[in-house]
XYZ file of C-alpha atoms in Angstrom:
572
model
C 0.112 -0.147 -0.043
C 1.332 3.403 -0.914
C 2.757 5.665 1.661
C 2.533 9.350 2.588
C 3.833 12.034 4.374
C 2.247 15.324 5.890
C 3.245 17.892 8.112
C 1.104 19.409 10.535
C 1.688 23.025 11.371
C 1.934 24.257 15.080
C -1.114 26.441 15.616
C -0.536 27.735 18.959
C 1.157 27.135 22.334
C 1.997 28.113 25.847
C 2.891 27.142 29.280
C 1.527 26.853 32.785
C 3.387 28.098 36.072
C 3.421 26.317 39.331
C 3.334 29.542 41.630
C 0.347 30.746 39.484
C -1.612 27.863 39.423
C -4.392 28.858 37.693
C -2.952 30.968 34.797
C -2.106 30.350 31.155
C 0.908 31.730 29.669
C 0.344 32.214 25.749
C 3.721 32.509 24.380
C 6.129 32.015 21.440
C 8.570 30.578 23.905
C 7.641 27.208 25.848
C 9.187 27.145 29.102
C 9.310 24.010 31.185
C 11.206 22.980 34.035
C 12.794 25.811 36.606
C 15.118 28.247 35.710
C 17.630 28.584 38.567
C 18.956 32.222 37.118
C 15.249 33.898 37.565
C 14.003 31.623 40.614
C 16.674 31.693 43.061
C 15.599 30.100 46.414
C 11.908 29.239 45.354
C 10.648 26.248 43.502
C 9.130 26.797 40.401
C 8.282 24.730 37.407
C 7.147 25.485 34.250
C 5.292 22.932 31.660
C 4.843 23.459 28.272
C 2.388 22.778 25.376
C 2.504 23.341 21.364
C -1.183 22.373 19.532
C -0.521 21.041 15.678
C -3.496 21.413 13.223
C -4.467 18.001 12.055
C -7.097 18.893 9.969
C -4.905 18.337 6.587
C -4.424 14.767 7.611
C -6.699 12.802 5.729
C -9.302 10.666 7.457
C -9.372 6.870 7.637
C -5.731 6.221 6.805
C -3.257 4.335 8.825
C -0.860 6.360 10.609
C 2.425 4.536 11.117
C 4.767 7.125 12.393
C 4.805 10.642 14.019
C 7.900 12.660 14.111
C 7.911 15.794 16.253
C 10.506 18.344 15.358
C 11.391 20.969 17.902
C 13.661 23.643 18.035
C 15.524 23.999 21.691
C 16.820 27.701 22.290
C 18.266 27.325 25.848
C 19.104 24.411 28.308
C 19.946 24.336 32.249
C 21.844 21.726 33.359
C 22.067 19.817 36.336
C 25.148 17.664 37.130
C 26.356 17.956 33.338
C 22.936 16.483 31.911
C 19.288 17.529 31.646
C 16.251 15.378 30.230
C 13.153 16.291 28.810
C 9.725 14.363 28.518
C 7.321 14.558 25.349
C 3.804 13.703 26.002
C 0.703 13.742 23.675
C -3.151 13.565 23.618
C -5.313 13.107 20.596
C -7.759 15.389 22.299
C -8.991 18.387 20.789
C -7.721 20.703 23.634
C -8.481 24.281 24.077
C -4.842 25.732 25.476
C -6.389 28.653 26.933
C -8.091 26.350 29.133
C -4.821 24.903 30.055
C -3.385 25.684 34.247
C -0.646 23.782 36.257
C -3.375 22.916 38.542
C -5.560 21.130 35.945
C -2.502 19.265 34.606
C -0.928 18.472 37.671
C 2.089 20.398 36.095
C 3.642 17.461 34.465
C 2.033 17.585 30.833
C 0.397 14.510 29.180
C 1.659 10.938 29.200
C 5.180 10.726 28.482
C 5.997 8.950 24.573
C 9.428 10.241 24.369
C 12.404 11.171 26.393
C 15.509 12.667 25.345
C 18.637 13.390 27.576
C 20.938 16.503 26.616
C 24.333 16.664 27.742
C 26.318 19.730 28.753
C 28.289 20.722 25.452
C 25.315 19.941 23.441
C 24.632 21.872 20.345
C 22.322 24.500 21.264
C 20.285 26.100 19.912
C 19.245 23.658 17.319
C 16.481 21.303 15.732
C 15.746 17.782 17.277
C 13.495 15.183 16.092
C 11.761 12.410 17.922
C 9.403 9.782 17.178
C 6.485 9.701 19.355
C 5.409 6.419 20.005
C 1.509 7.016 19.137
C -0.391 7.094 15.976
C -2.431 10.312 16.948
C -1.429 13.358 18.387
C -2.948 16.984 18.482
C -1.143 18.511 21.263
C 2.360 17.835 22.774
C 3.437 18.620 25.930
C 7.307 19.548 27.246
C 7.989 18.720 31.153
C 11.694 18.763 32.556
C 12.882 15.851 34.143
C 13.425 17.179 37.844
C 13.294 20.913 38.973
C 16.894 21.382 38.462
C 16.547 21.208 34.605
C 15.136 23.902 32.731
C 14.572 24.252 28.770
C 13.226 26.880 26.760
C 11.622 25.665 23.304
C 10.401 27.736 20.030
C 6.682 27.815 20.066
C 3.898 29.109 17.611
C 4.761 32.605 16.349
C 8.647 32.004 16.501
C 10.890 31.827 13.707
C 11.417 27.979 14.525
C 7.941 26.708 15.727
C 7.373 22.794 16.414
C 5.633 20.687 13.727
C 4.793 17.231 13.555
C 5.699 15.015 10.374
C 3.052 12.132 9.857
C 3.903 9.025 8.042
C 0.314 7.339 6.605
C -0.728 4.370 4.407
C -3.486 4.117 2.442
C -6.314 1.761 3.989
C -8.598 0.009 1.136
C -12.060 -1.012 1.891
C -11.647 -4.726 3.256
C -13.384 -7.435 1.097
C -17.237 -6.662 1.265
C -19.841 -9.355 2.337
C -22.277 -10.782 0.032
C -25.926 -11.085 1.034
C -28.575 -11.637 -1.334
C -29.509 -13.413 -3.715
C -27.609 -16.655 -2.423
C -28.072 -20.369 -3.173
C -32.011 -19.784 -4.222
C -34.330 -19.470 -7.072
C -35.238 -15.848 -8.515
C -37.394 -15.048 -11.011
C -35.832 -12.962 -13.663
C -39.513 -11.555 -14.402
C -39.204 -9.160 -11.687
C -36.404 -6.713 -9.897
C -33.510 -8.907 -8.365
C -31.902 -7.002 -5.492
C -28.506 -7.550 -4.956
C -27.171 -6.536 -1.391
C -23.896 -6.681 0.346
C -21.792 -5.483 3.311
C -19.201 -2.847 3.100
C -16.533 -3.560 5.143
C -13.708 -1.282 6.222
C -11.352 -1.241 9.506
C -11.362 2.220 9.605
C -15.039 3.216 8.882
C -16.448 5.209 6.462
C -18.692 4.846 4.013
C -19.029 3.394 0.252
C -18.693 5.599 -2.642
C -19.111 3.409 -5.567
C -19.143 -0.174 -6.367
C -18.504 -2.580 -9.412
C -21.295 -5.219 -9.418
C -20.088 -8.406 -11.613
C -22.056 -11.334 -12.675
C -21.668 -14.501 -15.064
C -23.178 -17.481 -16.435
C -20.089 -19.420 -16.401
C -17.597 -17.927 -13.695
C -15.044 -17.103 -16.192
C -16.571 -14.325 -18.530
C -17.979 -11.289 -16.382
C -20.525 -8.587 -17.077
C -19.568 -5.137 -15.011
C -22.211 -2.689 -13.488
C -20.551 -0.026 -12.170
C -22.557 3.076 -9.868
C -21.322 5.919 -7.993
C -23.584 5.325 -4.519
C -23.252 4.719 -0.971
C -26.110 2.342 -1.487
C -24.688 -1.220 -0.793
C -27.307 -2.707 -2.928
C -28.001 -2.775 -6.680
C -31.496 -3.339 -8.329
C -31.126 -5.257 -11.508
C -34.098 -4.488 -13.933
C -36.348 -7.222 -14.755
C -35.683 -9.576 -17.435
C -31.831 -8.583 -17.555
C -30.411 -12.228 -16.360
C -30.664 -15.244 -18.354
C -31.949 -18.479 -17.386
C -29.826 -20.678 -15.163
C -27.205 -20.314 -12.729
C -25.864 -17.093 -11.988
C -22.492 -16.250 -10.402
C -21.882 -12.813 -9.200
C -19.145 -10.962 -7.037
C -18.570 -7.199 -5.611
C -15.941 -4.508 -5.365
C -16.075 -1.926 -3.321
C -14.443 1.755 -3.129
C -13.947 4.472 -0.212
C -14.264 8.217 -0.708
C -10.496 8.198 -2.165
C -11.366 5.889 -5.233
C -9.220 2.886 -3.340
C -10.559 -0.228 -4.259
C -11.546 -3.537 -1.865
C -10.670 -7.364 -2.552
C -13.327 -8.593 -4.840
C -15.856 -10.281 -2.485
C -16.207 -14.148 -2.727
C -18.579 -15.700 -5.254
C -22.115 -16.232 -4.563
C -24.391 -17.858 -6.963
C -28.242 -18.399 -7.203
C -30.294 -19.928 -9.963
C -32.080 -17.257 -12.501
C -36.258 -18.583 -13.260
C -36.434 -16.723 -16.646
C -39.621 -16.571 -18.543
C -39.564 -18.611 -21.987
C -39.117 -17.342 -25.212
C -42.133 -15.806 -26.627
C -43.437 -18.834 -29.241
C -42.947 -18.302 -33.068
C -46.375 -18.722 -34.981
C -45.323 -20.626 -37.842
C -48.832 -20.941 -39.712
C -52.696 -20.783 -39.484
C -54.456 -23.310 -41.899
C -56.603 -21.251 -44.579
C -59.980 -22.179 -46.269
C -61.348 -23.543 -42.648
C -63.632 -22.085 -40.294
C -61.699 -24.309 -37.845
C -58.031 -23.700 -38.581
C -55.171 -25.302 -37.356
C -52.270 -22.961 -35.412
C -48.681 -24.451 -35.763
C -45.892 -22.486 -33.389
C -42.097 -23.307 -31.882
C -41.769 -22.639 -28.349
C -38.692 -23.758 -25.901
C -39.220 -24.676 -22.461
C -42.902 -25.444 -22.542
C -44.989 -27.009 -20.254
C -48.234 -25.631 -20.695
C -49.592 -23.685 -23.643
C -52.630 -21.270 -24.434
C -54.031 -20.262 -27.484
C -56.446 -17.543 -28.416
C -58.296 -16.343 -31.214
C -59.326 -12.684 -31.291
C -61.286 -10.582 -33.120
C -61.651 -7.198 -33.227
C -59.542 -7.375 -30.036
C -62.063 -9.860 -28.730
C -61.623 -13.211 -27.464
C -63.547 -15.879 -29.812
C -61.606 -18.881 -28.882
C -59.698 -19.341 -25.781
C -57.908 -23.023 -25.033
C -57.255 -21.899 -21.864
C -54.320 -23.999 -19.976
C -53.209 -26.972 -21.707
C -50.523 -29.130 -20.261
C -48.080 -30.737 -23.071
C -44.753 -30.613 -23.544
C -44.674 -31.762 -27.254
C -47.715 -30.447 -28.422
C -47.119 -27.270 -30.655
C -50.334 -27.442 -32.915
C -53.838 -26.805 -32.139
C -57.087 -27.042 -33.866
C -59.315 -24.350 -33.145
C -62.681 -26.199 -32.016
C -64.989 -23.416 -32.352
C -66.598 -22.505 -36.052
C -65.262 -19.169 -36.842
C -66.978 -16.773 -39.250
C -65.078 -15.242 -42.312
C -63.160 -12.455 -41.553
C -60.062 -11.033 -39.931
C -58.608 -12.718 -36.797
C -55.354 -12.878 -34.513
C -53.986 -16.015 -33.239
C -51.725 -15.887 -30.205
C -49.998 -18.153 -28.300
C -48.258 -18.393 -25.160
C -46.450 -20.945 -23.040
C -45.544 -21.749 -19.392
C -42.496 -23.203 -18.193
C -41.545 -25.985 -15.089
C -41.000 -22.630 -13.154
C -44.929 -21.555 -13.832
C -43.577 -18.496 -15.654
C -45.499 -17.211 -18.863
C -43.880 -16.423 -22.097
C -44.784 -13.297 -23.759
C -47.935 -13.671 -26.251
C -46.592 -14.599 -30.006
C -49.523 -13.485 -32.611
C -50.071 -13.176 -36.195
C -52.909 -12.320 -38.036
C -54.922 -14.485 -40.505
C -58.106 -13.949 -42.598
C -60.813 -16.806 -42.633
C -62.413 -17.331 -46.454
C -64.591 -20.143 -46.924
C -66.883 -21.777 -49.507
C -70.202 -22.309 -47.459
C -72.372 -25.347 -47.865
C -76.180 -24.829 -48.701
C -78.307 -24.012 -45.917
C -79.467 -26.653 -44.120
C -83.354 -27.198 -43.563
C -84.583 -28.363 -40.094
C -87.872 -29.818 -39.166
C -88.542 -30.915 -35.646
C -90.491 -33.938 -34.656
C -92.089 -34.574 -31.067
C -91.838 -38.608 -30.814
C -92.637 -40.926 -27.308
C -89.447 -40.295 -25.658
C -87.501 -37.964 -27.777
C -87.609 -34.793 -30.409
C -85.903 -35.877 -33.728
C -84.687 -33.187 -35.974
C -84.711 -33.911 -39.761
C -82.663 -32.251 -42.336
C -80.697 -32.808 -45.539
C -77.388 -33.349 -45.933
C -74.741 -32.699 -48.761
C -72.013 -34.978 -49.876
C -68.694 -35.173 -48.154
C -70.171 -33.022 -45.003
C -71.862 -34.119 -41.717
C -74.712 -32.558 -39.411
C -74.201 -31.183 -35.728
C -77.065 -30.796 -33.825
C -77.613 -27.989 -31.101
C -79.778 -27.300 -28.390
C -80.834 -24.953 -25.945
C -83.238 -23.865 -22.865
C -85.720 -22.025 -24.604
C -85.218 -19.208 -22.083
C -81.493 -19.406 -22.657
C -78.754 -19.539 -25.162
C -76.963 -22.140 -23.490
C -76.427 -24.119 -26.876
C -74.421 -27.390 -26.904
C -73.482 -29.582 -29.445
C -75.430 -32.807 -28.559
C -75.109 -35.030 -32.059
C -72.682 -35.198 -34.858
C -73.753 -37.402 -37.613
C -73.862 -37.907 -41.087
C -77.681 -39.263 -41.310
C -80.298 -36.864 -42.139
C -82.495 -37.779 -38.946
C -81.141 -37.262 -35.327
C -82.576 -38.016 -32.114
C -82.426 -36.480 -28.987
C -83.181 -38.243 -26.047
C -81.479 -36.197 -22.893
C -84.373 -34.047 -22.645
C -86.833 -33.379 -19.404
C -90.575 -34.316 -19.467
C -92.667 -31.533 -20.916
C -89.838 -29.053 -21.353
C -89.453 -26.154 -24.191
C -86.202 -26.068 -26.172
C -84.699 -24.687 -29.517
C -82.441 -26.129 -31.915
C -80.399 -25.380 -34.877
C -79.113 -27.872 -37.622
C -75.098 -26.938 -38.600
C -73.931 -28.466 -41.845
C -70.326 -28.752 -42.306
C -68.737 -29.549 -45.697
C -65.390 -31.341 -46.369
C -62.946 -28.061 -45.515
C -64.965 -27.266 -42.574
C -66.732 -24.480 -43.798
C -70.272 -24.239 -42.192
C -73.968 -22.812 -42.630
C -76.848 -22.869 -39.975
C -80.057 -23.728 -40.062
C -83.014 -21.429 -39.006
C -83.698 -21.829 -34.783
C -86.642 -23.577 -34.008
C -88.458 -24.608 -30.774
C -90.444 -27.519 -29.634
C -91.821 -28.821 -26.046
C -90.467 -32.411 -25.327
C -92.684 -35.075 -24.772
C -94.547 -35.752 -21.225
C -93.143 -38.493 -19.957
C -96.006 -40.639 -17.753
C -93.828 -43.562 -16.524
C -90.035 -43.751 -15.701
C -87.803 -44.731 -18.194
C -84.074 -45.812 -18.608
C -81.732 -46.491 -21.702
C -78.291 -46.591 -21.833
C -76.464 -43.779 -23.712
C -74.755 -46.352 -25.844
C -78.322 -47.706 -27.439
C -81.025 -44.569 -26.852
C -83.462 -47.142 -29.210
C -83.552 -49.717 -26.724
C -85.886 -47.990 -23.967
C -87.102 -49.617 -20.753
C -90.340 -48.148 -19.192
C -91.224 -48.794 -15.628
C -95.210 -49.528 -16.044
C -96.396 -51.463 -12.849
C -95.882 -52.120 -9.097
C -98.345 -55.126 -8.446
C -101.307 -53.241 -8.905
C -100.282 -49.554 -7.467
C -98.026 -47.346 -9.096
C -94.108 -48.075 -8.792
C -92.753 -47.463 -5.604
C -89.949 -44.528 -5.726
C -87.587 -43.292 -2.727
C -84.697 -40.625 -3.334
C -82.174 -40.535 -1.040
C -79.535 -37.071 -1.673
C -76.188 -36.873 0.626
C -73.782 -33.965 0.700
C -70.031 -35.367 1.369
C -68.609 -33.978 4.260
C -66.142 -34.493 6.780
C -66.408 -34.141 10.361
C -63.834 -33.640 12.895
C -63.521 -33.261 16.764
C -61.188 -30.753 18.347
C -59.850 -29.868 21.747
C -61.550 -27.212 23.405
C -64.322 -27.478 21.275
C -67.227 -29.519 22.605
C -69.273 -30.333 19.076
C -67.979 -31.551 15.991
C -66.601 -29.216 12.831
C -67.973 -29.983 9.644
C -66.469 -29.472 6.885
C -68.601 -30.243 3.324
C -67.180 -30.843 0.017
C -68.051 -29.693 -3.640
C -69.407 -33.506 -3.930
C -72.729 -35.110 -3.301
C -74.325 -38.141 -3.422
C -77.681 -38.574 -5.057
C -79.501 -41.827 -5.518
C -83.078 -43.320 -6.649
C -84.105 -46.372 -5.426
C -87.013 -48.323 -7.271
C -89.604 -51.120 -6.524
C -91.857 -52.017 -9.630
C -93.507 -54.974 -11.451
C -92.211 -56.563 -14.769
C -94.754 -58.527 -15.984
C -93.765 -59.858 -19.362
C -90.490 -61.842 -19.458
C -89.367 -59.906 -23.011
C -89.328 -56.519 -20.545
C -87.155 -58.185 -18.053
C -84.662 -59.489 -20.464
C -84.568 -55.744 -22.165
C -83.902 -54.641 -18.511
C -80.579 -56.912 -18.087
C -79.439 -56.089 -21.757
C -79.526 -52.270 -20.984
C -77.747 -53.021 -17.477
C -75.057 -55.452 -19.009
C -73.768 -52.503 -21.396
C -72.199 -51.605 -18.246
C -72.294 -47.682 -18.989
C -74.037 -44.859 -18.446
C -77.623 -44.843 -17.920
C -80.313 -42.220 -18.906
C -83.207 -41.960 -16.287
C -86.009 -39.659 -17.015
C -88.998 -39.404 -15.440
C -91.806 -36.723 -15.036
C -90.113 -34.447 -12.741
C -86.209 -34.795 -13.831
C -83.706 -36.420 -16.003
C -80.567 -38.117 -14.609
C -77.240 -39.781 -16.088
C -76.779 -42.864 -13.661
C -75.151 -46.191 -13.014
C -76.943 -49.101 -12.282
C -74.612 -51.958 -10.742
C -77.406 -54.666 -10.066
C -80.679 -55.375 -9.053
C -82.324 -57.897 -6.636
C -85.596 -59.499 -8.285
C -88.213 -62.044 -7.148
C -89.911 -64.254 -9.775
C -93.597 -64.677 -9.319
C -96.386 -67.072 -11.053
C -96.194 -64.108 -13.508
C -93.440 -61.790 -13.998
C -91.222 -60.218 -11.365
C -90.843 -57.834 -8.560
C -87.883 -55.706 -9.234
C -85.773 -53.917 -6.494
C -83.403 -51.532 -8.424
C -80.794 -48.414 -7.511
C -79.944 -45.824 -9.892
C -76.909 -43.549 -8.605
C -76.173 -40.191 -10.243
C -72.795 -40.106 -11.999
C -70.887 -37.309 -13.745
C -71.351 -37.265 -17.519
C -70.955 -34.833 -20.208
C -73.170 -34.567 -22.702
C -71.375 -32.091 -25.123
C -70.230 -33.980 -28.300
C -66.680 -32.780 -28.872
C -66.773 -31.753 -32.386
């Protein structure tokens, strides 16, 4: 470390007198000891002081040596020798307040002594290295009453001075604080922080923050600030391991050693997907894209900034194309897709504009016919096309596609008793261009007796007709699934309800014809979803068995029907 030398000038001097203990004598001559020439017959002793200006000494430096240079103009020897003791203090002493009584007449703790022998060169300059590393005021005290010295003070031609040798003290190695050893999203600001360390105190003037993806090639961020942190803007760092270290500077631009290297893992968003193509000439285009780090994707189709199709979140690592399931009208659209990576971070949207232009099939006709257990829709169909039947409750527009077929007649059994519905048919050609029929409404047939049929074979309907001369017996059970817990300190239980429920219908009825009993068996043996309907409800259910008693004529049947979840809407 570099060494520097500076001289501190004397800015004041004085002496105190044992005979006038409370008096201070500012003087350009610093006296110490007893002058036998002027003080014959009395014991009188002086103590001298000199003050130095240390404001020019830079702060937070390491002082290695202080040398006092002083001019001795007169010495009185005793037995051919005289000794002077030099003391010092680093306190900011007001010289005018010094008195013999206050300092006990001996000055400050001795840091250096010099012995003069009779015949020494006087007057002359002398230099002594003080055994201290800080001094503002020095004191001169004779060894005994018989010794006497006069030293040139402030205002004289040869005032004393202090020569200070000091070294630069750069900051110590900083201590990294954060981020260390964790996962950090680089989609947000990342705060780097550290402790500024210095053996001599002070504050940081500037820093160099260095980061790297491999620990070899470093990118440096430099700022002049006392802040022991840096806010890295979002999306600055790449994904992966990030190595970082910091170097700090003090007010003299002296640099610390670099800190130890710390690491963390930056979690970045995936790159924005690139849409490669959107198929043309169809109302249901397929969007193809390329992406990286895809775990989930979301595709949206917009028209005039309004979302007309949304896949929501689709979990897939490899699928990078999606066919739009909605039928889109001719016109201009925007396709946009984004992907999410394994750290649950979304990319930005990749987008492209496209236009749908199709050659539509002829407008289909629609006739609705009410039958015993269904509503039948009748239409026409062109070559290389299929029909989609859409149904909604009359007072709503909650259309769902319930059938996809190449037949001209479509039967809808999944309707409630005596309820008004509305329908339309969509004709789709080989290019998936489409045209819709007019919307028609109709009341469903009224159900007198409960019926059951498999969704796999809707034409095979079992009707519950009799119960030994009475109406079929029906009981209904409903349970809300819940958990009951007991806790210390509570007298009664605590119940938590789930989203699930259990619905069951228990039927007792009589089947008089063997053919009907066999028909019931055939429906159950399909081991599939059962559509149950009566005058009040429809229910998709399962039947796992029954209990039957053979009578002379027919069977008495006990049957349990359990409601199940079933998606009625057809995927197109």
